[in-house]
GROMACS .gro file of C-alpha atoms in nm:
model
  351
    1UNK     CA    1   1.877  -0.903   1.491
    2UNK     CA    2   1.845  -0.583   1.324
    3UNK     CA    3   1.667  -0.618   0.997
    4UNK     CA    4   1.750  -0.364   0.734
    5UNK     CA    5   1.475  -0.201   0.543
    6UNK     CA    6   1.596  -0.048   0.203
    7UNK     CA    7   1.469   0.261   0.039
    8UNK     CA    8   1.385   0.003  -0.251
    9UNK     CA    9   1.151  -0.174  -0.052
   10UNK     CA   10   0.965   0.130   0.094
   11UNK     CA   11   0.948   0.277  -0.225
   12UNK     CA   12   0.776  -0.008  -0.398
   13UNK     CA   13   0.551  -0.084  -0.104
   14UNK     CA   14   0.423   0.276  -0.138
   15UNK     CA   15   0.380   0.255  -0.511
   16UNK     CA   16   0.169  -0.058  -0.437
   17UNK     CA   17  -0.043   0.131  -0.188
   18UNK     CA   18  -0.135   0.391  -0.427
   19UNK     CA   19  -0.193   0.165  -0.698
   20UNK     CA   20  -0.443  -0.036  -0.490
   21UNK     CA   21  -0.619   0.283  -0.373
   22UNK     CA   22  -0.680   0.389  -0.724
   23UNK     CA   23  -0.836   0.070  -0.838
   24UNK     CA   24  -1.181   0.138  -0.944
   25UNK     CA   25  -1.472   0.043  -0.701
   26UNK     CA   26  -1.764   0.193  -0.893
   27UNK     CA   27  -2.097  -0.031  -0.911
   28UNK     CA   28  -2.026  -0.090  -1.266
   29UNK     CA   29  -1.689  -0.262  -1.170
   30UNK     CA   30  -1.857  -0.404  -0.862
   31UNK     CA   31  -2.071  -0.618  -1.081
   32UNK     CA   32  -1.788  -0.668  -1.320
   33UNK     CA   33  -1.556  -0.806  -1.007
   34UNK     CA   34  -1.868  -1.047  -0.894
   35UNK     CA   35  -1.908  -1.168  -1.276
   36UNK     CA   36  -1.550  -1.272  -1.257
   37UNK     CA   37  -1.534  -1.410  -0.889
   38UNK     CA   38  -1.617  -1.754  -1.029
   39UNK     CA   39  -1.347  -1.774  -1.276
   40UNK     CA   40  -1.094  -1.642  -1.018
   41UNK     CA   41  -1.179  -1.901  -0.772
   42UNK     CA   42  -1.145  -2.147  -1.048
   43UNK     CA   43  -0.809  -1.992  -1.162
   44UNK     CA   44  -0.690  -1.999  -0.805
   45UNK     CA   45  -0.779  -2.360  -0.754
   46UNK     CA   46  -0.574  -2.465  -1.071
   47UNK     CA   47  -0.282  -2.274  -0.995
   48UNK     CA   48  -0.262  -2.444  -0.648
   49UNK     CA   49  -0.292  -2.757  -0.815
   50UNK     CA   50  -0.025  -2.706  -1.079
   51UNK     CA   51   0.209  -2.611  -0.803
   52UNK     CA   52   0.170  -2.929  -0.660
   53UNK     CA   53   0.208  -3.076  -0.980
   54UNK     CA   54  -0.155  -3.242  -0.955
   55UNK     CA   55  -0.373  -3.288  -1.270
   56UNK     CA   56  -0.696  -3.082  -1.196
   57UNK     CA   57  -0.908  -2.955  -1.503
   58UNK     CA   58  -1.154  -2.691  -1.490
   59UNK     CA   59  -1.458  -2.930  -1.450
   60UNK     CA   60  -1.288  -3.080  -1.167
   61UNK     CA   61  -1.236  -2.757  -1.029
   62UNK     CA   62  -1.593  -2.662  -1.060
   63UNK     CA   63  -1.686  -2.985  -0.894
   64UNK     CA   64  -1.460  -2.902  -0.572
   65UNK     CA   65  -1.630  -2.549  -0.533
   66UNK     CA   66  -1.966  -2.689  -0.575
   67UNK     CA   67  -1.927  -2.975  -0.339
   68UNK     CA   68  -1.965  -2.945   0.050
   69UNK     CA   69  -1.668  -2.919   0.262
   70UNK     CA   70  -1.511  -3.230   0.358
   71UNK     CA   71  -1.701  -3.449   0.100
   72UNK     CA   72  -1.455  -3.421  -0.209
   73UNK     CA   73  -1.450  -3.795  -0.287
   74UNK     CA   74  -1.189  -3.821  -0.565
   75UNK     CA   75  -0.883  -3.929  -0.432
   76UNK     CA   76  -0.656  -3.665  -0.618
   77UNK     CA   77  -0.853  -3.405  -0.442
   78UNK     CA   78  -0.692  -3.534  -0.100
   79UNK     CA   79  -0.385  -3.298  -0.139
   80UNK     CA   80  -0.574  -2.997  -0.188
   81UNK     CA   81  -0.778  -3.092   0.158
   82UNK     CA   82  -0.425  -3.106   0.321
   83UNK     CA   83  -0.341  -2.764   0.169
   84UNK     CA   84  -0.644  -2.630   0.323
   85UNK     CA   85  -0.519  -2.767   0.664
   86UNK     CA   86  -0.193  -2.622   0.588
   87UNK     CA   87  -0.322  -2.285   0.563
   88UNK     CA   88  -0.548  -2.284   0.845
   89UNK     CA   89  -0.260  -2.398   1.042
   90UNK     CA   90  -0.063  -2.067   0.909
   91UNK     CA   91  -0.303  -1.859   1.032
   92UNK     CA   92  -0.341  -2.010   1.381
   93UNK     CA   93   0.042  -1.957   1.416
   94UNK     CA   94   0.069  -1.596   1.333
   95UNK     CA   95   0.148  -1.484   1.671
   96UNK     CA   96   0.419  -1.715   1.716
   97UNK     CA   97   0.795  -1.691   1.629
   98UNK     CA   98   0.915  -1.945   1.385
   99UNK     CA   99   1.093  -2.271   1.506
  100UNK     CA  100   1.191  -2.575   1.322
  101UNK     CA  101   0.935  -2.748   1.447
  102UNK     CA  102   0.671  -2.546   1.319
  103UNK     CA  103   0.778  -2.538   0.970
  104UNK     CA  104   0.819  -2.919   1.007
  105UNK     CA  105   0.462  -2.975   1.112
  106UNK     CA  106   0.321  -2.739   0.860
  107UNK     CA  107   0.510  -2.955   0.588
  108UNK     CA  108   0.374  -3.266   0.774
  109UNK     CA  109   0.020  -3.129   0.713
  110UNK     CA  110   0.108  -3.114   0.332
  111UNK     CA  111   0.299  -3.460   0.296
  112UNK     CA  112   0.003  -3.682   0.445
  113UNK     CA  113   0.098  -4.046   0.276
  114UNK     CA  114   0.442  -3.935   0.146
  115UNK     CA  115   0.648  -4.106   0.456
  116UNK     CA  116   0.977  -4.085   0.261
  117UNK     CA  117   0.955  -3.695   0.226
  118UNK     CA  118   0.876  -3.688   0.613
  119UNK     CA  119   1.184  -3.910   0.686
  120UNK     CA  120   1.417  -3.735   0.468
  121UNK     CA  121   1.280  -3.386   0.509
  122UNK     CA  122   1.383  -3.336   0.863
  123UNK     CA  123   1.608  -3.012   0.892
  124UNK     CA  124   1.973  -3.094   1.018
  125UNK     CA  125   2.271  -2.868   1.034
  126UNK     CA  126   2.541  -2.900   0.754
  127UNK     CA  127   2.776  -3.183   0.794
  128UNK     CA  128   2.560  -3.334   1.073
  129UNK     CA  129   2.581  -3.700   1.115
  130UNK     CA  130   2.230  -3.861   1.162
  131UNK     CA  131   2.154  -4.049   1.496
  132UNK     CA  132   1.889  -4.289   1.523
  133UNK     CA  133   1.669  -4.419   1.800
  134UNK     CA  134   1.609  -4.767   1.897
  135UNK     CA  135   1.326  -4.832   1.661
  136UNK     CA  136   1.539  -4.692   1.369
  137UNK     CA  137   1.395  -4.335   1.345
  138UNK     CA  138   1.624  -4.051   1.298
  139UNK     CA  139   1.663  -3.836   1.608
  140UNK     CA  140   1.603  -3.448   1.568
  141UNK     CA  141   1.819  -3.166   1.657
  142UNK     CA  142   1.658  -2.875   1.851
  143UNK     CA  143   1.758  -2.556   1.673
  144UNK     CA  144   1.719  -2.184   1.815
  145UNK     CA  145   1.401  -1.951   1.747
  146UNK     CA  146   1.408  -1.737   1.460
  147UNK     CA  147   1.345  -1.337   1.563
  148UNK     CA  148   1.257  -1.200   1.244
  149UNK     CA  149   0.912  -1.197   1.307
  150UNK     CA  150   0.954  -0.975   1.620
  151UNK     CA  151   1.200  -0.750   1.431
  152UNK     CA  152   0.968  -0.693   1.116
  153UNK     CA  153   0.654  -0.643   1.329
  154UNK     CA  154   0.861  -0.311   1.506
  155UNK     CA  155   0.973  -0.184   1.170
  156UNK     CA  156   0.680  -0.193   0.938
  157UNK     CA  157   0.316  -0.246   1.052
  158UNK     CA  158  -0.020  -0.124   0.982
  159UNK     CA  159  -0.208   0.128   1.215
  160UNK     CA  160  -0.397  -0.156   1.366
  161UNK     CA  161  -0.012  -0.307   1.469
  162UNK     CA  162  -0.065  -0.618   1.230
  163UNK     CA  163   0.213  -0.695   1.007
  164UNK     CA  164   0.183  -0.584   0.626
  165UNK     CA  165   0.082  -0.893   0.457
  166UNK     CA  166   0.296  -0.876   0.191
  167UNK     CA  167   0.591  -0.858   0.427
  168UNK     CA  168   0.436  -1.142   0.623
  169UNK     CA  169   0.385  -1.354   0.335
  170UNK     CA  170   0.741  -1.311   0.208
  171UNK     CA  171   0.896  -1.383   0.534
  172UNK     CA  172   0.689  -1.676   0.596
  173UNK     CA  173   0.806  -1.823   0.230
  174UNK     CA  174   1.157  -1.712   0.306
  175UNK     CA  175   1.171  -1.911   0.630
  176UNK     CA  176   0.994  -2.216   0.507
  177UNK     CA  177   1.241  -2.259   0.212
  178UNK     CA  178   1.538  -2.199   0.458
  179UNK     CA  179   1.421  -2.498   0.681
  180UNK     CA  180   1.511  -2.716   0.390
  181UNK     CA  181   1.610  -2.509   0.067
  182UNK     CA  182   1.436  -2.622  -0.210
  183UNK     CA  183   1.287  -2.948  -0.129
  184UNK     CA  184   0.949  -2.952  -0.325
  185UNK     CA  185   0.700  -2.991  -0.036
  186UNK     CA  186   0.880  -2.627   0.124
  187UNK     CA  187   0.827  -2.461  -0.198
  188UNK     CA  188   0.442  -2.595  -0.180
  189UNK     CA  189   0.406  -2.464   0.162
  190UNK     CA  190   0.574  -2.146   0.106
  191UNK     CA  191   0.330  -2.098  -0.197
  192UNK     CA  192   0.039  -2.189   0.015
  193UNK     CA  193   0.134  -1.993   0.289
  194UNK     CA  194   0.134  -1.692   0.048
  195UNK     CA  195  -0.188  -1.768  -0.058
  196UNK     CA  196  -0.338  -1.791   0.284
  197UNK     CA  197  -0.204  -1.487   0.421
  198UNK     CA  198  -0.278  -1.246   0.138
  199UNK     CA  199  -0.633  -1.389  -0.005
  200UNK     CA  200  -0.856  -1.198   0.286
  201UNK     CA  201  -0.656  -0.891   0.239
  202UNK     CA  202  -0.723  -0.599   0.013
  203UNK     CA  203  -0.365  -0.691  -0.158
  204UNK     CA  204  -0.491  -1.019  -0.316
  205UNK     CA  205  -0.470  -1.030  -0.707
  206UNK     CA  206  -0.533  -1.325  -0.922
  207UNK     CA  207  -0.217  -1.446  -0.987
  208UNK     CA  208  -0.047  -1.380  -0.658
  209UNK     CA  209   0.068  -1.733  -0.623
  210UNK     CA  210   0.212  -1.711  -0.980
  211UNK     CA  211   0.387  -1.408  -0.895
  212UNK     CA  212   0.535  -1.594  -0.576
  213UNK     CA  213   0.641  -1.891  -0.771
  214UNK     CA  214   0.817  -1.699  -1.056
  215UNK     CA  215   1.006  -1.491  -0.774
  216UNK     CA  216   1.095  -1.818  -0.628
  217UNK     CA  217   1.225  -1.952  -0.940
  218UNK     CA  218   1.493  -1.681  -0.965
  219UNK     CA  219   1.649  -1.770  -0.609
  220UNK     CA  220   1.956  -1.943  -0.577
  221UNK     CA  221   2.018  -2.158  -0.285
  222UNK     CA  222   2.287  -1.905  -0.177
  223UNK     CA  223   1.996  -1.681  -0.083
  224UNK     CA  224   1.863  -1.926   0.171
  225UNK     CA  225   2.093  -1.998   0.463
  226UNK     CA  226   2.015  -2.193   0.768
  227UNK     CA  227   2.081  -1.867   1.009
  228UNK     CA  228   1.898  -1.626   0.748
  229UNK     CA  229   2.076  -1.331   0.665
  230UNK     CA  230   1.931  -0.995   0.710
  231UNK     CA  231   2.074  -0.880   0.381
  232UNK     CA  232   1.972  -1.166   0.197
  233UNK     CA  233   1.622  -1.171   0.348
  234UNK     CA  234   1.590  -0.794   0.249
  235UNK     CA  235   1.710  -0.845  -0.124
  236UNK     CA  236   1.416  -1.150  -0.137
  237UNK     CA  237   1.167  -0.906  -0.008
  238UNK     CA  238   1.254  -0.651  -0.246
  239UNK     CA  239   1.216  -0.894  -0.544
  240UNK     CA  240   0.887  -1.036  -0.431
  241UNK     CA  241   0.731  -0.662  -0.371
  242UNK     CA  242   0.887  -0.568  -0.699
  243UNK     CA  243   0.717  -0.838  -0.889
  244UNK     CA  244   0.418  -0.788  -0.735
  245UNK     CA  245   0.380  -0.433  -0.793
  246UNK     CA  246   0.462  -0.510  -1.186
  247UNK     CA  247   0.149  -0.753  -1.165
  248UNK     CA  248  -0.056  -0.475  -0.974
  249UNK     CA  249   0.009  -0.215  -1.229
  250UNK     CA  250  -0.084  -0.448  -1.528
  251UNK     CA  251  -0.410  -0.539  -1.373
  252UNK     CA  252  -0.487  -0.160  -1.280
  253UNK     CA  253  -0.394  -0.106  -1.658
  254UNK     CA  254  -0.613  -0.354  -1.768
  255UNK     CA  255  -0.918  -0.224  -1.546
  256UNK     CA  256  -0.856   0.108  -1.711
  257UNK     CA  257  -0.866  -0.024  -2.042
  258UNK     CA  258  -1.198  -0.180  -1.981
  259UNK     CA  259  -1.341   0.078  -1.799
  260UNK     CA  260  -1.286   0.277  -2.117
  261UNK     CA  261  -1.527   0.032  -2.310
  262UNK     CA  262  -1.899   0.142  -2.335
  263UNK     CA  263  -2.133  -0.087  -2.116
  264UNK     CA  264  -2.292  -0.236  -2.394
  265UNK     CA  265  -2.006  -0.356  -2.554
  266UNK     CA  266  -1.831  -0.476  -2.243
  267UNK     CA  267  -2.152  -0.686  -2.218
  268UNK     CA  268  -2.134  -0.843  -2.522
  269UNK     CA  269  -1.789  -1.001  -2.453
  270UNK     CA  270  -1.743  -1.345  -2.365
  271UNK     CA  271  -1.543  -1.444  -2.061
  272UNK     CA  272  -1.266  -1.567  -2.301
  273UNK     CA  273  -1.249  -1.206  -2.456
  274UNK     CA  274  -1.246  -1.021  -2.138
  275UNK     CA  275  -0.944  -1.244  -2.020
  276UNK     CA  276  -0.746  -1.171  -2.341
  277UNK     CA  277  -0.783  -0.811  -2.307
  278UNK     CA  278  -0.600  -0.820  -1.993
  279UNK     CA  279  -0.322  -1.029  -2.180
  280UNK     CA  280  -0.266  -0.796  -2.451
  281UNK     CA  281  -0.182  -0.525  -2.171
  282UNK     CA  282   0.121  -0.744  -2.080
  283UNK     CA  283   0.247  -0.893  -2.406
  284UNK     CA  284   0.120  -0.639  -2.667
  285UNK     CA  285   0.064  -0.904  -2.939
  286UNK     CA  286  -0.081  -1.245  -2.977
  287UNK     CA  287  -0.086  -1.498  -3.253
  288UNK     CA  288  -0.426  -1.662  -3.330
  289UNK     CA  289  -0.271  -2.016  -3.252
  290UNK     CA  290  -0.170  -1.897  -2.925
  291UNK     CA  291  -0.529  -1.779  -2.846
  292UNK     CA  292  -0.650  -2.124  -2.918
  293UNK     CA  293  -0.421  -2.272  -2.720
  294UNK     CA  294  -0.437  -2.049  -2.412
  295UNK     CA  295  -0.806  -2.081  -2.405
  296UNK     CA  296  -0.814  -2.454  -2.510
  297UNK     CA  297  -1.039  -2.372  -2.794
  298UNK     CA  298  -1.066  -2.454  -3.175
  299UNK     CA  299  -0.894  -2.251  -3.457
  300UNK     CA  300  -1.235  -2.167  -3.575
  301UNK     CA  301  -1.353  -2.025  -3.231
  302UNK     CA  302  -1.029  -1.842  -3.186
  303UNK     CA  303  -1.089  -1.674  -3.508
  304UNK     CA  304  -1.449  -1.595  -3.433
  305UNK     CA  305  -1.340  -1.423  -3.085
  306UNK     CA  306  -1.070  -1.237  -3.198
  307UNK     CA  307  -1.254  -1.114  -3.540
  308UNK     CA  308  -1.531  -1.025  -3.338
  309UNK     CA  309  -1.295  -0.792  -3.090
  310UNK     CA  310  -1.129  -0.644  -3.411
  311UNK     CA  311  -1.500  -0.541  -3.541
  312UNK     CA  312  -1.561  -0.381  -3.220
  313UNK     CA  313  -1.250  -0.177  -3.251
  314UNK     CA  314  -1.054  -0.346  -2.950
  315UNK     CA  315  -0.764  -0.468  -3.117
  316UNK     CA  316  -0.657  -0.494  -3.470
  317UNK     CA  317  -0.511  -0.763  -3.718
  318UNK     CA  318  -0.156  -0.744  -3.816
  319UNK     CA  319  -0.045  -0.973  -4.117
  320UNK     CA  320  -0.265  -1.217  -4.321
  321UNK     CA  321  -0.351  -1.580  -4.340
  322UNK     CA  322  -0.215  -1.819  -4.090
  323UNK     CA  323   0.035  -1.588  -3.986
  324UNK     CA  324  -0.228  -1.320  -3.858
  325UNK     CA  325  -0.149  -1.173  -3.489
  326UNK     CA  326  -0.365  -0.931  -3.294
  327UNK     CA  327  -0.258  -0.607  -3.097
  328UNK     CA  328  -0.444  -0.379  -2.852
  329UNK     CA  329  -0.600  -0.103  -3.073
  330UNK     CA  330  -0.583   0.274  -2.992
  331UNK     CA  331  -0.918   0.350  -2.821
  332UNK     CA  332  -1.086   0.652  -2.968
  333UNK     CA  333  -1.082   0.992  -2.782
  334UNK     CA  334  -1.426   1.130  -2.676
  335UNK     CA  335  -1.439   1.342  -2.988
  336UNK     CA  336  -1.444   1.016  -3.201
  337UNK     CA  337  -1.741   0.855  -3.012
  338UNK     CA  338  -1.997   0.908  -3.305
  339UNK     CA  339  -1.800   0.707  -3.515
  340UNK     CA  340  -1.689   0.417  -3.271
  341UNK     CA  341  -1.900   0.464  -2.948
  342UNK     CA  342  -1.661   0.264  -2.767
  343UNK     CA  343  -1.577   0.536  -2.471
  344UNK     CA  344  -1.833   0.657  -2.212
  345UNK     CA  345  -1.847   1.018  -2.183
  346UNK     CA  346  -1.835   1.037  -1.805
  347UNK     CA  347  -1.479   0.965  -1.656
  348UNK     CA  348  -1.431   0.671  -1.449
  349UNK     CA  349  -1.496   0.742  -1.061
  350UNK     CA  350  -1.228   0.645  -0.840
  351UNK     CA  351  -1.228   0.572  -0.493
   0.00000   0.00000   0.00000
């Protein structure tokens, strides 16, 4: 099957390549990344748990990260351990074409203890009348192997002949969902497969799972057919890559903004304040009450955090009293440094 790769898709991938290449890699930013690594790991776990409709708080996530592998005793961690197994399976199957059996087996890794799903989640052709064995189990129909894996590998690849991680993740999600459209476990497996494929690559950003989830929510059942249409598949990839590109640009802008803050100012900010600066780059305006809800802190704590950022010239208040909101302040130019001391005199070094 010929797979059309549109100009839109190629241009979006090119934009991502350029943006990734310009992300700061100075020693100062390396230290900053290390400081944020723990929070990023916790965020990843909470996002995965949320996608699986699990109740997992920050303390639980910390305990899970600190526990030796395989020794997570609490019952509600069981599904997370199954997810790890599913991700390992995804990576072990990278050289194989997708078949219905492969997709179902991967879903089975996620559905340990959910026998009703496994019995009802088997793929069957439209209007197929189920047949059963003597034991009362429904028999399976053998379906042809999908060949899109080979088609994409021939059209878009790295110099080392490995498929582009974003396209591999998109293709995996597309086929997992088309195996049984919009069944909850298929959606979860698609998200986890994306996590598994992109996480070890330079293209991983905090929020990749959320970006994929947002993209999938915009899809319709007609976008996924049992015999996947090349046109539908290309449209799916375009939307995925576009959403990812927007997220990368946002992170890039936030890092640029943080790099413009003098080191001694940045070092004085707590984790909540650093995180909210990224939010301002995306949403422009933030009420005090919403900050308290987002960070799960009291209104008094929210006031102190935001007031501190305001006094340091990073944000400014709009309105008065309970209706006070905050917007990102325009940082001073180098000529104004004697008054504000917020900008470093040297330019940020980019790789």
